[in-house]
Amino acid sequence: MMRLIGLDWGTSSLRAFLFDADGMVLEQRHRAWGIRQLPEGGFGAALNDVLAGWPTELPLIASGMVGSRQGWREVPYVDVPAHLDALVAGIRAVDTGEGRLLHIVPGVRDAHGPDVMRGEETQILGALADDDIGERTLVLPGTHSKWVTTRDGRVTRVATLMTGELFALLRHHSILGAGVSDAAGSDDDVDAFDAGVHAARDSAASGVLSRLFSARTLVLDGRLAPASVPSYLSGLMIGEEWRIAAAQGWLRTDVPPLLIGDAAQRARYHCAAASFGVHLVDAAQDAAACGLWRLATAAKLLETDASLVGVTH
Amino acid sequence: MMRLIGLDWGTSSLRAFLFDADGMVLEQRHRAWGIRQLPEGGFGAALNDVLAGWPTELPLIASGMVGSRQGWREVPYVDVPAHLDALVAGIRAVDTGEGRLLHIVPGVRDAHGPDVMRGEETQILGALADDDIGERTLVLPGTHSKWVTTRDGRVTRVATLMTGELFALLRHHSILGAGVSDAAGSDDDVDAFDAGVHAARDSAASGVLSRLFSARTLVLDGRLAPASVPSYLSGLMIGEEWRIAAAQGWLRTDVPPLLIGDAAQRARYHCAAASFGVHLVDAAQDAAACGLWRLATAAKLLETDASLVGVTH
């Protein structure tokens, strides 16, 4: 029996999950309609399309940048330490038309930094057990990678590193990527990736920007093949993320950090972690879907006329 | 009496100097024809245009990226320690047509890194006195800033920091610059610039990439005006250049570093230097022209049929 629809709606993509009454995902859909690339008709048109054919009476919950200032409705951040209950209390709804509500999960703000995230808080809830205790580090690779600390299931610290965005800028817009054909744009040369990770790690207190130009000079010297430049740059950027994490005390060996990412990201991060002497544990897949389910049930969205209950409009 | 023509021919621009017999610049011209944006007809057409009307019998000397693999003729680097004599011995000529030679100054390569420069070696020769003694640090801000050590007038160490290129990437292609109109693209908000320099400096061993996302979160928090983001980003990037210089031992207080740059760059670098407790000394202007003159005279290009003497073709 279908019971809930959850949306993971970020900057560059939209995923929709159709849940049964036990929280199992019956069907999953993906669209390229992130909040920066909506179809004609905007948010409403994107929603209607991705939900086409699914029951219209099911409650709707969404997480991610859809709740940002550039989203459908700005939902204020919840400050750390952010527990499940605080996130539930922070949910706000937007009328999608004809009275149907979309419940949007708030992001989390860490005044230290300051730093923020939207969407990752839901993945984290999905990755952690209901009764998670103790302190834990989570790593969420991406365009903007997030490093997060939780204590007893509450988010207590957030840091953003623009690893993926920097890689894309350097790869596609800088002199370092010039002369590397797009066809050669794969970043799967493991040796070059490792060399980049090590160069970043060994840059010590100077940091990777002191080594960035080596992506050019090593090619001039014939020590790096042009086709391997993307892998090397990927290693430099991910290695720098890990170098910073080490410098800031995020790495711990007593409780292995939990990694939330897709298969390609996980492979690179396990590789980088090994260079820093750290073991990572993969989170269960579909962390976003699990988190949306946890939030929806805690918000009692599944009870009776759930879409109208317990939420400030 | 006109005696020499010198060219400072880089990636994005071409400057030509017409010298008298005493090494004074009689006339100076500027074209946007860097080696990446040549007019139809390529190098030869660019040269003919910038020299139009100047005597055709004068010897020609050029420095910069015109001697790179993507230039008119690749001129091998001279390794550090690179003295004037080694640079002179490394000059190679290209026939510009009808037997007229363009003498191209080699760049300098530092195997440590590895790192390289082309054009800056000539500016450095122009900035230093003929009899410069002792050890000296030189700072050359730019798309690719160079930090250079000389000992007794020889280049002994080279490091490249991609400060200007990173700033442009972040300003124009990243999410940090999104929402900042091009009209608001000035980077002359001194307070925001200073805040960026301090954020980079205070990032300590973590480095500026750990603080980059603050250019977004400070705006979200209302603590940084969108129009001030370019200045803040400029401060972050230049501050990181100085943080790295400090971490790598380039900063010294016994002999103030020598700064070679245009007026806008000098203002920013003096400001950043102050935040690091360092005093900078401006090099005399027209360092490139002075350096070209020094090299041409040392290469005896001004003697008799100079364009054919003492040079390996």
XYZ file of C-alpha atoms in Angstrom:
626
model
C 0.000 0.000 0.000
C 1.425 3.369 -1.020
C 1.763 5.734 1.886
C 4.210 8.627 1.264
C 6.102 10.459 -1.429
C 9.544 11.834 -0.640
C 11.630 14.214 -2.706
C 15.364 14.800 -2.614
C 15.453 18.124 -4.467
C 18.857 19.670 -4.847
C 20.636 22.220 -6.990
C 21.109 19.994 -9.980
C 18.689 17.107 -9.693
C 15.366 15.880 -8.341
C 14.727 12.372 -7.044
C 11.306 11.127 -6.032
C 10.552 8.085 -3.853
C 7.206 6.323 -3.539
C 7.022 4.576 -0.155
C 4.793 1.771 1.071
C 3.404 1.677 4.612
C 6.587 0.045 5.927
C 8.878 2.701 4.508
C 10.078 0.559 1.629
C 10.706 2.359 -1.653
C 8.290 0.938 -4.233
C 9.407 3.149 -7.063
C 12.077 5.769 -7.603
C 12.319 8.448 -10.290
C 15.033 10.840 -11.314
C 14.855 14.132 -13.188
C 17.580 16.638 -14.092
C 15.406 19.428 -12.689
C 17.483 20.818 -9.896
C 16.282 24.166 -8.585
C 18.654 25.902 -10.995
C 17.390 24.108 -14.066
C 13.635 23.838 -13.822
C 11.356 23.081 -16.777
C 8.972 25.690 -18.134
C 6.346 26.164 -15.472
C 8.905 26.067 -12.690
C 8.620 24.102 -9.478
C 4.974 23.142 -10.010
C 5.572 21.768 -13.483
C 8.607 19.797 -12.316
C 6.612 18.317 -9.443
C 3.611 17.383 -11.592
C 5.834 15.635 -14.053
C 7.917 13.653 -11.594
C 4.773 12.552 -9.714
C 2.737 11.713 -12.830
C 0.511 8.715 -12.216
C 1.279 8.437 -8.522
C -1.651 8.831 -6.096
C -2.418 12.479 -5.450
C -3.661 11.979 -1.907
C -0.293 10.879 -0.481
C 1.569 13.258 1.791
C 4.602 14.931 0.255
C 7.915 15.658 1.964
C 11.031 17.192 0.429
C 14.568 17.981 1.514
C 17.389 19.927 -0.097
C 17.854 23.239 -1.831
C 14.122 23.390 -2.610
C 13.942 24.971 0.856
C 16.613 27.587 0.158
C 16.176 31.245 -0.694
C 16.342 30.272 -4.367
C 13.965 27.349 -3.775
C 10.184 27.003 -3.752
C 9.884 28.339 -0.226
C 12.688 29.445 2.076
C 12.643 27.309 5.202
C 14.768 28.765 8.026
C 17.806 26.764 9.091
C 17.852 24.867 12.374
C 20.975 25.685 14.388
C 23.309 23.026 15.721
C 22.990 20.970 17.844
C 20.176 19.812 15.575
C 18.165 16.808 16.716
C 15.462 15.024 14.745
C 12.775 16.778 16.797
C 14.157 20.213 15.968
C 14.218 19.348 12.271
C 10.618 18.119 12.462
C 9.563 21.309 14.235
C 11.272 23.317 11.527
C 9.355 21.752 8.644
C 7.374 24.298 6.620
C 4.831 23.649 3.892
C 4.183 25.237 0.549
C 0.857 24.921 -1.274
C 1.616 23.241 -4.564
C -1.808 24.193 -5.922
C -5.382 23.190 -5.082
C -4.491 22.779 -1.437
C -1.911 20.020 -1.769
C 0.996 20.700 0.528
C 4.670 20.013 0.065
C 6.387 19.723 3.439
C 9.955 20.977 3.276
C 12.666 19.909 5.713
C 14.887 22.717 7.069
C 18.620 22.774 6.554
C 21.122 22.980 9.379
C 23.266 25.959 10.286
C 26.498 25.920 12.269
C 27.204 29.444 13.537
C 30.877 28.524 13.686
C 32.104 29.298 10.212
C 29.271 30.073 9.618
C 28.380 26.972 7.677
C 25.158 25.468 6.355
C 23.735 22.427 4.622
C 20.405 21.509 3.042
C 19.549 17.943 2.188
C 22.551 16.354 3.861
C 20.819 16.524 7.267
C 18.174 14.206 5.843
C 20.757 11.802 4.425
C 22.477 11.768 7.803
C 19.253 10.921 9.602
C 18.774 8.133 7.095
C 22.288 6.809 7.592
C 22.167 6.772 11.385
C 20.200 4.326 13.452
C 17.330 5.774 15.503
C 19.305 5.198 18.675
C 22.775 6.248 17.510
C 24.946 7.186 20.466
C 28.354 8.721 20.925
C 30.284 11.035 18.622
C 30.616 10.263 14.957
C 32.139 11.883 11.849
C 30.268 11.696 8.551
C 31.695 12.530 5.122
C 29.389 13.451 2.243
C 31.414 13.994 -0.953
C 30.012 16.246 -3.622
C 30.104 19.542 -5.463
C 30.184 20.951 -1.959
C 31.452 18.189 0.276
C 30.182 18.191 3.835
C 32.017 17.014 6.919
C 29.650 16.598 9.817
C 29.934 15.602 13.446
C 26.989 14.040 15.267
C 26.637 13.345 18.960
C 23.871 10.976 20.024
C 22.239 11.492 16.637
C 22.301 15.302 16.750
C 24.276 17.272 14.175
C 26.796 19.266 16.194
C 29.245 20.558 13.596
C 29.187 21.244 9.843
C 31.965 22.188 7.433
C 31.726 22.660 3.681
C 34.608 22.102 1.280
C 33.992 23.053 -2.335
C 35.943 20.082 -3.643
C 33.738 19.060 -6.555
C 33.120 22.588 -7.736
C 36.822 23.456 -7.631
C 37.664 20.314 -9.559
C 35.135 21.189 -12.273
C 36.401 24.786 -12.486
C 40.017 23.685 -12.814
C 39.203 20.873 -15.207
C 36.999 22.834 -17.575
C 37.890 26.507 -17.191
C 41.525 26.806 -16.092
C 44.797 26.631 -17.958
C 45.428 23.297 -16.214
C 42.598 21.644 -18.125
C 43.450 23.362 -21.402
C 44.867 20.938 -23.905
C 43.108 18.025 -22.241
C 40.376 16.912 -24.588
C 36.927 16.331 -23.165
C 37.177 12.798 -24.468
C 40.186 12.335 -22.216
C 38.174 13.774 -19.375
C 37.872 10.584 -17.420
C 39.336 10.811 -13.964
C 39.953 7.110 -13.535
C 43.740 6.964 -13.760
C 44.320 5.576 -10.291
C 48.063 6.254 -10.226
C 47.611 9.899 -11.231
C 44.794 10.252 -8.695
C 47.016 8.822 -5.976
C 49.880 11.113 -6.972
C 47.513 14.061 -6.595
C 46.311 12.899 -3.183
C 49.894 12.489 -2.015
C 50.949 15.896 -3.383
C 48.098 17.512 -1.456
C 48.844 15.559 1.713
C 52.564 16.282 1.536
C 51.980 19.999 0.953
C 51.538 20.031 4.753
C 50.804 23.484 6.170
C 51.267 25.143 2.782
C 48.191 23.493 1.356
C 47.338 22.321 -2.115
C 47.223 25.741 -3.743
C 50.998 25.758 -3.358
C 51.076 22.626 -5.534
C 48.361 23.419 -8.062
C 50.684 24.626 -10.817
C 52.400 21.233 -10.736
C 49.452 19.946 -12.817
C 51.013 22.008 -15.601
C 54.733 21.703 -14.920
C 54.593 17.916 -14.559
C 53.089 17.789 -18.057
C 55.792 20.154 -19.371
C 58.360 17.847 -17.775
C 56.822 14.787 -19.409
C 56.090 13.245 -16.013
C 52.291 13.458 -16.311
C 50.357 12.522 -19.444
C 47.890 15.206 -20.567
C 45.103 12.611 -20.477
C 45.892 11.956 -16.804
C 45.554 15.578 -15.748
C 41.879 15.222 -14.721
C 42.718 12.296 -12.427
C 45.645 14.195 -10.946
C 43.472 17.279 -10.359
C 40.796 15.115 -8.759
C 43.437 13.670 -6.454
C 44.761 17.133 -5.589
C 41.304 18.414 -4.669
C 40.127 15.356 -2.751
C 43.533 15.079 -1.091
C 43.213 18.702 0.013
C 39.801 17.944 1.515
C 41.434 15.198 3.566
C 44.463 17.327 4.450
C 42.100 19.992 5.817
C 40.052 17.384 7.658
C 43.236 16.131 9.306
C 44.381 19.667 10.175
C 41.011 20.422 11.743
C 40.808 17.251 13.786
C 37.975 15.552 11.911
C 39.850 12.280 11.445
C 39.459 9.718 14.170
C 40.467 6.133 14.364
C 38.314 5.019 17.309
C 35.037 5.334 15.390
C 35.555 5.107 11.610
C 33.940 7.998 9.739
C 30.739 7.126 7.906
C 30.773 7.772 4.146
C 27.590 8.753 2.280
C 28.016 8.930 -1.479
C 27.564 7.195 -4.794
C 29.782 4.330 -5.913
C 32.291 6.455 -7.859
C 32.675 8.917 -4.997
C 33.030 6.122 -2.464
C 35.864 4.530 -4.455
C 37.827 7.803 -4.555
C 37.228 8.609 -0.901
C 38.260 5.152 0.303
C 41.426 5.557 -1.730
C 42.154 9.007 -0.287
C 41.312 7.842 3.233
C 43.885 5.074 2.949
C 46.566 7.660 2.142
C 45.681 9.360 5.421
C 45.666 6.112 7.393
C 41.933 6.225 7.983
C 39.346 3.521 7.464
C 35.909 4.589 6.240
C 32.610 2.748 6.616
C 29.987 3.004 3.875
C 26.551 4.113 4.956
C 23.596 2.050 3.771
C 22.426 3.153 0.357
C 19.365 5.341 -0.128
C 20.202 7.402 2.913
C 18.064 10.248 1.534
C 14.984 8.026 1.199
C 15.485 6.587 4.703
C 15.872 10.064 6.135
C 12.751 11.373 4.429
C 10.801 8.424 5.835
C 12.131 9.010 9.353
C 11.239 12.700 9.202
C 7.789 12.089 7.751
C 6.888 9.541 10.402
C 8.273 11.727 13.209
C 6.250 14.646 11.806
C 3.187 12.365 11.799
C 2.618 13.151 8.139
C 1.352 9.625 7.582
C -1.497 9.929 10.070
C -4.995 10.620 8.743
C -5.117 13.771 6.658
C -1.432 14.059 7.202
C -0.716 16.827 4.775
C -2.592 19.318 6.956
C -1.444 18.234 10.410
C 1.187 19.544 12.737
C 2.898 21.923 10.381
C 3.127 25.680 10.365
C 2.071 26.952 6.976
C 68.790 57.605 -32.133
C 66.682 54.453 -32.262
C 68.685 51.374 -31.433
C 66.526 48.394 -30.302
C 62.994 47.070 -30.205
C 61.920 44.965 -27.233
C 58.750 42.924 -26.865
C 57.060 41.711 -23.701
C 54.828 39.054 -25.261
C 52.705 37.118 -22.832
C 49.597 34.977 -22.797
C 47.131 37.817 -22.969
C 48.962 40.889 -24.200
C 51.850 42.245 -26.252
C 53.873 45.320 -25.363
C 56.514 46.813 -27.641
C 59.281 49.228 -26.629
C 61.358 51.368 -28.956
C 64.714 52.160 -27.319
C 67.262 54.856 -28.007
C 71.016 54.222 -27.821
C 71.016 54.865 -24.053
C 68.308 52.342 -23.312
C 65.598 54.976 -22.831
C 62.124 54.037 -24.067
C 61.183 56.488 -26.828
C 57.817 54.958 -27.572
C 55.704 52.175 -26.149
C 52.778 50.329 -27.714
C 50.251 47.863 -26.375
C 48.115 45.295 -28.153
C 45.678 42.686 -26.788
C 47.430 40.025 -28.883
C 48.668 37.601 -26.320
C 49.810 34.285 -27.764
C 46.321 32.895 -27.083
C 44.494 35.632 -28.958
C 46.448 36.438 -32.082
C 45.014 38.333 -35.064
C 44.437 36.628 -38.379
C 47.876 35.891 -39.738
C 49.189 34.806 -36.364
C 52.481 35.866 -34.831
C 53.787 37.526 -37.978
C 50.707 39.667 -38.477
C 50.706 40.705 -34.821
C 54.375 41.665 -35.045
C 53.981 43.641 -38.269
C 51.136 45.602 -36.811
C 52.720 46.471 -33.483
C 55.968 47.532 -35.219
C 54.289 49.528 -38.010
C 56.332 52.563 -38.936
C 59.301 51.690 -36.723
C 62.669 51.160 -38.441
C 62.954 47.664 -39.832
C 66.727 47.391 -39.379
C 66.632 47.481 -35.566
C 67.386 44.303 -33.643
C 64.361 42.618 -32.056
C 64.278 40.910 -28.658
C 61.264 39.355 -26.945
C 60.502 37.717 -23.613
C 57.479 35.836 -22.286
C 55.202 33.086 -23.467
C 56.156 33.769 -27.085
C 59.018 31.363 -26.295
C 56.757 28.623 -24.923
C 55.589 25.457 -26.619
C 52.452 27.342 -27.665
C 54.517 30.361 -28.736
C 56.311 31.294 -31.950
C 59.317 29.145 -31.175
C 59.892 27.014 -28.114
C 63.022 28.191 -26.320
C 64.301 25.713 -23.724
C 64.232 26.822 -20.102
C 67.404 27.732 -18.262
C 67.649 25.903 -14.940
C 68.225 27.688 -11.652
C 70.581 29.106 -10.537
C 70.036 31.294 -13.599
C 72.446 34.156 -14.112
C 72.231 36.836 -16.789
C 74.931 35.073 -18.815
C 73.001 31.805 -18.838
C 69.872 33.585 -20.017
C 71.852 35.301 -22.767
C 73.352 31.989 -23.844
C 69.853 30.511 -23.967
C 68.447 33.095 -26.386
C 67.129 31.545 -29.584
C 65.970 33.317 -32.736
C 63.055 32.823 -35.062
C 63.010 34.161 -38.618
C 60.049 36.508 -38.801
C 60.259 36.562 -42.606
C 62.750 37.911 -45.139
C 65.623 37.152 -42.803
C 64.636 39.438 -39.957
C 65.252 37.672 -36.651
C 63.293 37.840 -33.413
C 65.563 36.907 -30.509
C 63.582 35.173 -27.756
C 64.719 35.069 -24.148
C 64.449 31.684 -22.396
C 62.308 31.158 -19.329
C 63.647 29.767 -16.073
C 62.975 26.343 -14.616
C 63.281 25.309 -10.986
C 63.486 21.518 -10.783
C 62.133 21.737 -7.256
C 58.396 21.740 -7.758
C 59.013 21.627 -10.704
C 58.221 25.240 -11.436
C 58.763 27.550 -14.384
C 58.384 31.146 -15.519
C 58.642 33.000 -18.810
C 58.876 36.757 -18.961
C 59.268 37.314 -15.232
C 63.015 36.522 -15.460
C 63.339 39.542 -17.723
C 61.343 41.782 -15.381
C 63.544 40.609 -12.514
C 66.720 41.470 -14.422
C 65.201 44.866 -15.070
C 64.287 45.394 -11.445
C 67.680 44.434 -10.034
C 70.795 46.536 -10.289
C 73.637 45.102 -12.385
C 75.616 44.476 -9.227
C 72.871 43.225 -6.940
C 74.344 41.177 -4.098
C 72.941 39.011 -1.337
C 69.675 37.132 -1.173
C 66.421 38.761 -2.142
C 62.750 37.826 -2.462
C 60.727 39.181 -5.377
C 56.931 39.083 -5.692
C 55.290 39.353 -9.115
C 51.476 39.365 -8.755
C 49.375 38.170 -11.643
C 47.175 35.520 -13.167
C 49.983 33.227 -12.082
C 51.840 35.038 -9.339
C 55.532 34.299 -9.024
C 57.613 34.296 -5.886
C 61.283 34.302 -6.705
C 64.514 34.238 -4.756
C 67.680 35.706 -6.200
C 71.203 35.442 -4.854
C 73.764 37.881 -6.221
C 71.439 38.567 -9.141
C 70.870 34.915 -10.064
C 67.401 33.390 -9.888
C 67.718 30.537 -7.399
C 64.116 29.591 -6.612
C 60.736 29.950 -8.339
C 57.219 29.238 -7.099
C 53.956 29.835 -8.935
C 50.651 30.516 -7.210
C 47.593 30.687 -9.443
C 46.071 33.534 -7.455
C 44.670 35.649 -10.263
C 43.311 32.715 -12.229
C 41.605 31.229 -9.167
C 40.059 34.598 -8.349
C 38.663 34.904 -11.879
C 37.309 31.337 -11.812
C 35.592 31.860 -8.477
C 34.317 35.312 -9.387
C 32.889 34.435 -12.774
C 32.215 30.695 -12.824
C 31.505 29.513 -9.271
C 28.421 29.635 -7.096
C 30.229 32.213 -4.950
C 30.098 34.773 -7.747
C 26.540 33.859 -8.769
C 24.110 36.592 -7.879
C 26.856 39.209 -7.979
C 26.191 41.361 -11.003
C 29.074 42.105 -13.317
C 28.405 45.766 -12.688
C 29.140 45.106 -9.016
C 32.290 43.330 -10.050
C 34.665 45.889 -8.687
C 37.006 44.521 -6.097
C 37.738 47.802 -4.399
C 35.869 47.363 -1.124
C 38.908 47.672 1.121
C 37.176 46.386 4.254
C 35.896 43.262 2.495
C 39.313 42.718 0.932
C 40.946 42.992 4.355
C 38.408 40.603 5.859
C 39.299 38.105 3.142
C 43.030 38.480 3.744
C 42.534 37.968 7.475
C 40.283 34.933 6.946
C 42.992 33.348 4.784
C 45.770 34.250 7.221
C 43.818 32.981 10.219
C 42.946 29.704 8.491
C 46.473 28.742 9.599
C 47.468 25.204 8.585
C 43.990 24.448 7.224
C 44.403 26.920 4.387
C 41.937 29.097 2.582
C 39.976 26.297 0.925
C 38.632 25.534 4.392
C 37.205 29.078 4.436
C 36.061 29.453 0.839
C 32.402 28.650 1.451
C 32.277 31.573 3.891
C 31.977 33.827 0.841
C 28.484 32.363 0.541
C 27.462 31.842 4.154
C 28.494 35.361 5.196
C 26.111 36.668 2.519
C 23.350 34.332 3.740
C 23.987 35.670 7.242
C 23.754 39.272 6.079
C 27.346 39.928 7.167
C 28.741 40.444 3.663
C 27.005 42.482 0.963
C 26.674 40.647 -2.364
C 28.420 43.562 -4.090
C 31.424 43.083 -1.771
C 31.900 39.403 -2.609
C 34.498 40.091 -5.342
C 36.629 42.117 -2.919
C 36.299 39.435 -0.258
C 37.264 36.715 -2.752
C 40.226 38.788 -3.899
C 41.309 39.112 -0.271
C 40.914 35.370 0.302
C 43.046 34.485 -2.712
C 45.777 37.071 -2.164
C 45.733 36.343 1.559
C 46.252 32.654 0.753
C 49.223 33.539 -1.444
C 50.759 35.325 1.543
C 49.817 32.562 3.971
C 51.619 30.067 1.737
C 54.606 32.402 1.366
C 54.828 32.626 5.155
C 54.489 28.848 5.568
C 57.249 28.278 3.023
C 59.677 30.776 4.506
C 59.582 33.376 1.723
C 58.877 36.278 4.050
C 61.863 38.043 5.475
C 62.186 41.220 7.386
C 65.909 41.860 6.963
C 65.667 42.610 3.243
C 62.160 43.746 2.248
C 60.744 41.776 -0.690
C 60.711 43.621 -3.991
C 57.290 44.012 -5.626
C 56.912 44.109 -9.412
C 53.388 44.875 -10.587
C 50.964 47.486 -11.844
C 49.475 50.141 -9.572
C 46.282 48.222 -8.702
C 48.217 45.046 -7.889
C 50.738 46.967 -5.808
C 48.000 48.543 -3.698
C 46.475 45.130 -2.882
C 49.819 43.488 -2.177
C 50.993 46.269 0.114
C 47.717 45.898 1.988
C 48.089 42.111 2.293
C 51.752 42.428 3.257
C 50.816 44.704 6.135
C 48.463 42.013 7.470
C 51.460 39.690 7.545
C 53.731 42.239 9.192
C 55.923 42.593 6.118
C 57.077 45.720 4.358
C 57.369 45.622 0.559
C 59.486 47.811 -1.682
C 58.219 48.739 -5.143
C 60.521 47.967 -8.019
C 61.162 50.729 -10.513
C 58.507 50.809 -13.209
C 59.086 49.367 -16.679
C 61.030 46.444 -15.309
C 60.270 44.472 -18.480
C 61.756 47.175 -20.709
C 64.832 47.520 -18.492
C 65.321 43.763 -18.527
C 65.005 43.521 -22.299
C 67.621 46.261 -22.646
C 69.986 44.527 -20.236
C 69.625 41.223 -22.062
C 70.004 42.756 -25.522
C 73.179 44.601 -24.574
C 74.639 41.552 -22.830
C 73.810 39.502 -25.935
C 75.572 42.186 -28.021
C 72.473 42.518 -30.183
C 73.166 46.217 -30.571
C 76.566 45.721 -32.148
C 76.902 46.005 -35.922
C 74.641 43.564 -37.724
C 73.416 42.519 -34.343
C 70.516 40.426 -35.417
C 72.852 37.802 -36.842
C 75.538 37.701 -34.181
C 76.177 35.369 -31.300
C 72.950 33.479 -31.422
C 72.143 29.893 -32.197
C 69.439 29.758 -34.806
